[in-house]
Amino acid sequence: MLLLFESPAGFALFKVLNEKKLKSSSVEDLAADFLDTESAKKTLKLKAFTKFEDTAEALAAAAALVDSKLDKKLKKFLKKNATTDETIAVADSKLGSIIKEKLEIPCVHSAGVMELLRGARTHMEELAEGLSAAEVAPMALGLSHSLSRYKLKFSPDKVDTMIVQAIGLLDDLDKELNTYAMRVREWYGWHFPELTKIIADNIDYAKCVKFMGLRVNAADLDFSAILGEEVEQELKDAAVVSMGTDVTDEDMDYVKSLAQEVIALSEYRGQLSDYLRNRMQAIAPNLTVLVGELVGARLIAHAGSLMSLAKHPASTVQILGAEKALFRALKTKHETPKYGLIYHASLIGQAAPKHKGKISRVLASKCALSIRVDALGDETDATIGVEARAKVEARLRQLEGRSLATSSGKAKGTPKVESYDNKPKGQAIASAAKAYNADADVTMAEEAPKKEKKQAAAEEEEEEKPKKKKKKDKAGDEGEEEPKKKKKEKKRKAEEEEEEAEAPVKEKKKKKKKAEE
């Protein structure tokens, strides 16, 4: 069995003198064989060694080993010094499978192999002839620096470092621009104080100061490239009657130089903003569609990197940037904040104050998905972000009550569905059965006189209605009670007549019952 050993100086192949001990003994027993140089020489013997020519070759070999790839120099070295009949012990199982596939040399990887490599590294200078500690140490240091620079340069996780630096510089430029612009207004205001109210924009103010200089020059200059016609005329009129103090040419030169700095900084800020927009669309297109390049860049900068931001859940993305308010609320047992940096997104700005919390929660959940697609996905388009933005906008319209063919979830205003109950309120479920009433059994002949009497009573009432109306008109308010009394008397008379008519029928029924008994 051969042992493949990689060092900063080159590749080495060691012959394992006691293979049976490697298979049978434990890791502790193997460690005991490397306590001193003599025991190490009894365990391993150098078979072949090849040096790296320069640092570039060592870096290429180390980078290939880090990625579990077979370097050309290593492939040539193994072909020359190893055969298919021998087994090679390697430190990386993936590299061993590649060697077995391409060179048809069997490879093995185990805990015992790692212990052998540890011992070989400890006694490398004694086992490999021609190597000294004074030579190996500088090689190891140089290779480690080169490999670190190589990984930092080509690591995909470090591309977003440019975004972090750009958004930080953009915020600093905004602060500096505001400070310098206020200084220009204050300084030039001593000479032309009326100009501050006429021109509100800081950049246009600085351009006018640089272009005009002393206010006496305003009447002879054309400000059409900077200002509109109305503002230009107002400026010229104010310059004639200005109450400002006179300044020297030297003072004005310094004011102009400061105004030039403001203009230069604003131009550089515009270029930096375009650069940041392009970088965000290339690195995080879905996040940019949802919240914009500025808010997206601030989220990445706050988390440290795009990959770190992708590891955060949606609840953390929602309040990212409001950590102080969160912990203060937890400490004082008050309401926790509903949003952090994400508050400056345009979608939350469109929502009403009472809906901002709900929209921020929905937007944060969609942002979390978009960030993970940007960080871990292979797609470069923003289809996920466009679909997520459409869903957030639909949710916003739903909350504001402008849409609503469909709704997610049950609305608060829907009527409550009650279970069916056929029992009438205030009654028992089961009522007692009614007793048979024999008096109700009457023939058609017996009912005829009763109907005739009812018809006669109804006709009499109709004849009396016009008479009642006349009496009401005559009597007025005093005769309102008399018709009521007459109605009661007529009802009573009608009831008595009905009872008289039903009397013979009842007598007949009684006679029938007696006969049956």
PDB file of C-alpha atoms in Angstrom, residues 327-479:
ATOM      1  CA  PHE A 327     -35.357  44.797  22.285  1.00  0.00           C
ATOM      2  CA  ARG A 328     -36.645  47.953  23.958  1.00  0.00           C
ATOM      3  CA  ALA A 329     -40.221  46.760  23.363  1.00  0.00           C
ATOM      4  CA  LEU A 330     -39.410  43.296  24.730  1.00  0.00           C
ATOM      5  CA  LYS A 331     -37.783  44.819  27.798  1.00  0.00           C
ATOM      6  CA  THR A 332     -40.635  47.230  28.545  1.00  0.00           C
ATOM      7  CA  LYS A 333     -43.344  44.738  27.456  1.00  0.00           C
ATOM      8  CA  HIS A 334     -44.742  47.071  24.805  1.00  0.00           C
ATOM      9  CA  GLU A 335     -45.748  46.375  21.219  1.00  0.00           C
ATOM     10  CA  THR A 336     -42.893  45.190  18.996  1.00  0.00           C
ATOM     11  CA  PRO A 337     -42.064  47.092  15.761  1.00  0.00           C
ATOM     12  CA  LYS A 338     -43.823  45.981  12.586  1.00  0.00           C
ATOM     13  CA  TYR A 339     -41.122  46.998  10.107  1.00  0.00           C
ATOM     14  CA  GLY A 340     -37.495  48.059   9.816  1.00  0.00           C
ATOM     15  CA  LEU A 341     -35.541  48.945   6.660  1.00  0.00           C
ATOM     16  CA  ILE A 342     -38.325  47.436   4.555  1.00  0.00           C
ATOM     17  CA  TYR A 343     -40.563  50.370   5.561  1.00  0.00           C
ATOM     18  CA  HIS A 344     -38.957  52.526   2.823  1.00  0.00           C
ATOM     19  CA  ALA A 345     -40.164  50.185   0.037  1.00  0.00           C
ATOM     20  CA  SER A 346     -42.651  51.763  -2.381  1.00  0.00           C
ATOM     21  CA  LEU A 347     -45.299  49.083  -1.758  1.00  0.00           C
ATOM     22  CA  ILE A 348     -45.479  49.926   1.948  1.00  0.00           C
ATOM     23  CA  GLY A 349     -45.508  53.635   1.155  1.00  0.00           C
ATOM     24  CA  GLN A 350     -48.636  53.122  -0.978  1.00  0.00           C
ATOM     25  CA  ALA A 351     -50.543  51.453   1.879  1.00  0.00           C
ATOM     26  CA  ALA A 352     -52.727  53.301   4.360  1.00  0.00           C
ATOM     27  CA  PRO A 353     -51.277  53.676   7.889  1.00  0.00           C
ATOM     28  CA  LYS A 354     -53.572  51.001   9.320  1.00  0.00           C
ATOM     29  CA  HIS A 355     -52.523  48.516   6.608  1.00  0.00           C
ATOM     30  CA  LYS A 356     -48.738  49.102   6.681  1.00  0.00           C
ATOM     31  CA  GLY A 357     -48.128  46.327   9.216  1.00  0.00           C
ATOM     32  CA  LYS A 358     -50.021  43.719   7.178  1.00  0.00           C
ATOM     33  CA  ILE A 359     -48.403  44.741   3.906  1.00  0.00           C
ATOM     34  CA  SER A 360     -44.926  44.691   5.495  1.00  0.00           C
ATOM     35  CA  ARG A 361     -45.527  41.137   6.702  1.00  0.00           C
ATOM     36  CA  VAL A 362     -46.687  39.997   3.247  1.00  0.00           C
ATOM     37  CA  LEU A 363     -43.796  41.816   1.538  1.00  0.00           C
ATOM     38  CA  ALA A 364     -41.223  40.352   3.950  1.00  0.00           C
ATOM     39  CA  SER A 365     -42.396  36.797   3.219  1.00  0.00           C
ATOM     40  CA  LYS A 366     -42.091  37.367  -0.531  1.00  0.00           C
ATOM     41  CA  CYS A 367     -38.695  39.043  -0.053  1.00  0.00           C
ATOM     42  CA  ALA A 368     -37.392  36.019   1.877  1.00  0.00           C
ATOM     43  CA  LEU A 369     -38.295  33.729  -1.033  1.00  0.00           C
ATOM     44  CA  SER A 370     -36.806  36.095  -3.617  1.00  0.00           C
ATOM     45  CA  ILE A 371     -33.553  36.461  -1.662  1.00  0.00           C
ATOM     46  CA  ARG A 372     -33.095  32.684  -1.515  1.00  0.00           C
ATOM     47  CA  VAL A 373     -33.706  32.385  -5.247  1.00  0.00           C
ATOM     48  CA  ASP A 374     -31.132  35.126  -5.908  1.00  0.00           C
ATOM     49  CA  ALA A 375     -28.544  33.629  -3.555  1.00  0.00           C
ATOM     50  CA  LEU A 376     -28.916  29.930  -4.386  1.00  0.00           C
ATOM     51  CA  GLY A 377     -30.655  29.772  -7.763  1.00  0.00           C
ATOM     52  CA  ASP A 378     -29.076  29.621 -11.197  1.00  0.00           C
ATOM     53  CA  GLU A 379     -31.645  31.823 -12.953  1.00  0.00           C
ATOM     54  CA  THR A 380     -30.728  35.398 -13.824  1.00  0.00           C
ATOM     55  CA  ASP A 381     -34.206  36.730 -14.667  1.00  0.00           C
ATOM     56  CA  ALA A 382     -36.672  38.260 -12.192  1.00  0.00           C
ATOM     57  CA  THR A 383     -39.777  36.147 -12.865  1.00  0.00           C
ATOM     58  CA  ILE A 384     -40.189  35.176  -9.206  1.00  0.00           C
ATOM     59  CA  GLY A 385     -39.932  38.810  -8.120  1.00  0.00           C
ATOM     60  CA  VAL A 386     -42.475  40.006 -10.702  1.00  0.00           C
ATOM     61  CA  GLU A 387     -45.006  37.351  -9.638  1.00  0.00           C
ATOM     62  CA  ALA A 388     -44.435  38.109  -5.948  1.00  0.00           C
ATOM     63  CA  ARG A 389     -44.900  41.861  -6.504  1.00  0.00           C
ATOM     64  CA  ALA A 390     -48.178  41.224  -8.319  1.00  0.00           C
ATOM     65  CA  LYS A 391     -49.431  39.180  -5.358  1.00  0.00           C
ATOM     66  CA  VAL A 392     -48.445  41.878  -2.870  1.00  0.00           C
ATOM     67  CA  GLU A 393     -50.194  44.530  -4.965  1.00  0.00           C
ATOM     68  CA  ALA A 394     -53.321  42.355  -5.137  1.00  0.00           C
ATOM     69  CA  ARG A 395     -53.255  41.980  -1.358  1.00  0.00           C
ATOM     70  CA  LEU A 396     -52.899  45.758  -1.009  1.00  0.00           C
ATOM     71  CA  ARG A 397     -55.944  46.362  -3.226  1.00  0.00           C
ATOM     72  CA  GLN A 398     -57.878  43.787  -1.260  1.00  0.00           C
ATOM     73  CA  LEU A 399     -57.141  45.497   2.040  1.00  0.00           C
ATOM     74  CA  GLU A 400     -58.135  48.871   0.653  1.00  0.00           C
ATOM     75  CA  GLY A 401     -61.389  47.418  -0.678  1.00  0.00           C
ATOM     76  CA  ARG A 402     -60.871  48.371  -4.314  1.00  0.00           C
ATOM     77  CA  SER A 403     -60.919  44.848  -5.787  1.00  0.00           C
ATOM     78  CA  LEU A 404     -62.393  41.801  -4.994  1.00  0.00           C
ATOM     79  CA  ALA A 405     -63.491  39.067  -7.149  1.00  0.00           C
ATOM     80  CA  THR A 406     -61.793  36.554  -4.896  1.00  0.00           C
ATOM     81  CA  SER A 407     -60.453  36.827  -1.387  1.00  0.00           C
ATOM     82  CA  SER A 408     -58.008  34.733   0.565  1.00  0.00           C
ATOM     83  CA  GLY A 409     -59.597  33.654   3.824  1.00  0.00           C
ATOM     84  CA  LYS A 410     -62.956  34.481   5.397  1.00  0.00           C
ATOM     85  CA  ALA A 411     -64.032  38.122   5.420  1.00  0.00           C
ATOM     86  CA  LYS A 412     -65.046  39.759   8.652  1.00  0.00           C
ATOM     87  CA  GLY A 413     -68.378  41.001   7.264  1.00  0.00           C
ATOM     88  CA  THR A 414     -69.777  37.641   6.117  1.00  0.00           C
ATOM     89  CA  PRO A 415     -73.005  36.562   7.869  1.00  0.00           C
ATOM     90  CA  LYS A 416     -72.811  33.815  10.446  1.00  0.00           C
ATOM     91  CA  VAL A 417     -74.323  30.526   9.264  1.00  0.00           C
ATOM     92  CA  GLU A 418     -76.532  29.019  11.971  1.00  0.00           C
ATOM     93  CA  SER A 419     -77.600  25.402  12.198  1.00  0.00           C
ATOM     94  CA  TYR A 420     -81.173  24.627  11.168  1.00  0.00           C
ATOM     95  CA  ASP A 421     -83.667  24.257  13.986  1.00  0.00           C
ATOM     96  CA  ASN A 422     -87.280  23.486  13.067  1.00  0.00           C
ATOM     97  CA  LYS A 423     -88.498  23.922  16.637  1.00  0.00           C
ATOM     98  CA  PRO A 424     -90.593  27.106  17.037  1.00  0.00           C
ATOM     99  CA  LYS A 425     -89.218  29.436  19.686  1.00  0.00           C
ATOM    100  CA  GLY A 426     -91.054  29.331  23.008  1.00  0.00           C
ATOM    101  CA  GLN A 427     -92.734  25.934  22.330  1.00  0.00           C
ATOM    102  CA  ALA A 428     -92.009  22.424  23.407  1.00  0.00           C
ATOM    103  CA  ILE A 429     -90.727  19.895  20.897  1.00  0.00           C
ATOM    104  CA  ALA A 430     -93.508  17.405  21.589  1.00  0.00           C
ATOM    105  CA  SER A 431     -97.062  18.658  22.267  1.00  0.00           C
ATOM    106  CA  ALA A 432     -99.991  16.675  23.673  1.00  0.00           C
ATOM    107  CA  ALA A 433    -102.282  15.016  21.123  1.00  0.00           C
ATOM    108  CA  LYS A 434    -105.623  16.792  20.606  1.00  0.00           C
ATOM    109  CA  ALA A 435    -108.811  14.945  21.774  1.00  0.00           C
ATOM    110  CA  TYR A 436    -111.460  14.038  19.235  1.00  0.00           C
ATOM    111  CA  ASN A 437    -114.249  16.662  19.073  1.00  0.00           C
ATOM    112  CA  ALA A 438    -117.500  15.080  17.997  1.00  0.00           C
ATOM    113  CA  ASP A 439    -119.372  18.405  17.981  1.00  0.00           C
ATOM    114  CA  ALA A 440    -117.311  19.500  15.015  1.00  0.00           C
ATOM    115  CA  ASP A 441    -118.862  16.776  12.836  1.00  0.00           C
ATOM    116  CA  VAL A 442    -121.673  18.550  11.011  1.00  0.00           C
ATOM    117  CA  THR A 443    -123.386  17.892   7.714  1.00  0.00           C
ATOM    118  CA  MET A 444    -123.662  20.273   4.779  1.00  0.00           C
ATOM    119  CA  ALA A 445    -127.397  20.676   5.489  1.00  0.00           C
ATOM    120  CA  GLU A 446    -126.715  21.823   9.016  1.00  0.00           C
ATOM    121  CA  GLU A 447    -124.086  24.342   7.847  1.00  0.00           C
ATOM    122  CA  ALA A 448    -126.373  25.974   5.233  1.00  0.00           C
ATOM    123  CA  PRO A 449    -128.547  28.073   7.616  1.00  0.00           C
ATOM    124  CA  LYS A 450    -125.387  29.224   9.390  1.00  0.00           C
ATOM    125  CA  LYS A 451    -123.884  30.548   6.150  1.00  0.00           C
ATOM    126  CA  GLU A 452    -127.112  32.323   5.210  1.00  0.00           C
ATOM    127  CA  LYS A 453    -127.179  34.149   8.530  1.00  0.00           C
ATOM    128  CA  LYS A 454    -123.549  35.246   8.143  1.00  0.00           C
ATOM    129  CA  GLN A 455    -124.262  36.602   4.664  1.00  0.00           C
ATOM    130  CA  ALA A 456    -127.279  38.524   5.962  1.00  0.00           C
ATOM    131  CA  ALA A 457    -125.221  40.017   8.782  1.00  0.00           C
ATOM    132  CA  ALA A 458    -122.518  41.065   6.303  1.00  0.00           C
ATOM    133  CA  GLU A 459    -125.089  42.770   4.032  1.00  0.00           C
ATOM    134  CA  GLU A 460    -126.521  44.681   6.961  1.00  0.00           C
ATOM    135  CA  GLU A 461    -123.021  45.907   7.875  1.00  0.00           C
ATOM    136  CA  GLU A 462    -122.417  47.151   4.314  1.00  0.00           C
ATOM    137  CA  GLU A 463    -125.720  49.051   4.347  1.00  0.00           C
ATOM    138  CA  GLU A 464    -124.838  50.669   7.652  1.00  0.00           C
ATOM    139  CA  LYS A 465    -121.309  51.814   6.545  1.00  0.00           C
ATOM    140  CA  PRO A 466    -122.500  54.941   4.629  1.00  0.00           C
ATOM    141  CA  LYS A 467    -124.751  55.847   7.514  1.00  0.00           C
ATOM    142  CA  LYS A 468    -121.813  55.592   9.921  1.00  0.00           C
ATOM    143  CA  LYS A 469    -119.700  57.885   7.759  1.00  0.00           C
ATOM    144  CA  LYS A 470    -122.411  60.541   7.765  1.00  0.00           C
ATOM    145  CA  LYS A 471    -122.778  60.296  11.504  1.00  0.00           C
ATOM    146  CA  LYS A 472    -118.996  60.654  11.945  1.00  0.00           C
ATOM    147  CA  ASP A 473    -118.915  63.791   9.841  1.00  0.00           C
ATOM    148  CA  LYS A 474    -121.710  65.333  11.885  1.00  0.00           C
ATOM    149  CA  ALA A 475    -120.592  64.250  15.282  1.00  0.00           C
ATOM    150  CA  GLY A 476    -116.944  65.232  14.815  1.00  0.00           C
ATOM    151  CA  ASP A 477    -114.622  64.450  17.653  1.00  0.00           C
ATOM    152  CA  GLU A 478    -117.422  63.921  20.175  1.00  0.00           C
ATOM    153  CA  GLY A 479    -119.068  61.116  18.198  1.00  0.00           C
TER     154      GLY A 479
END
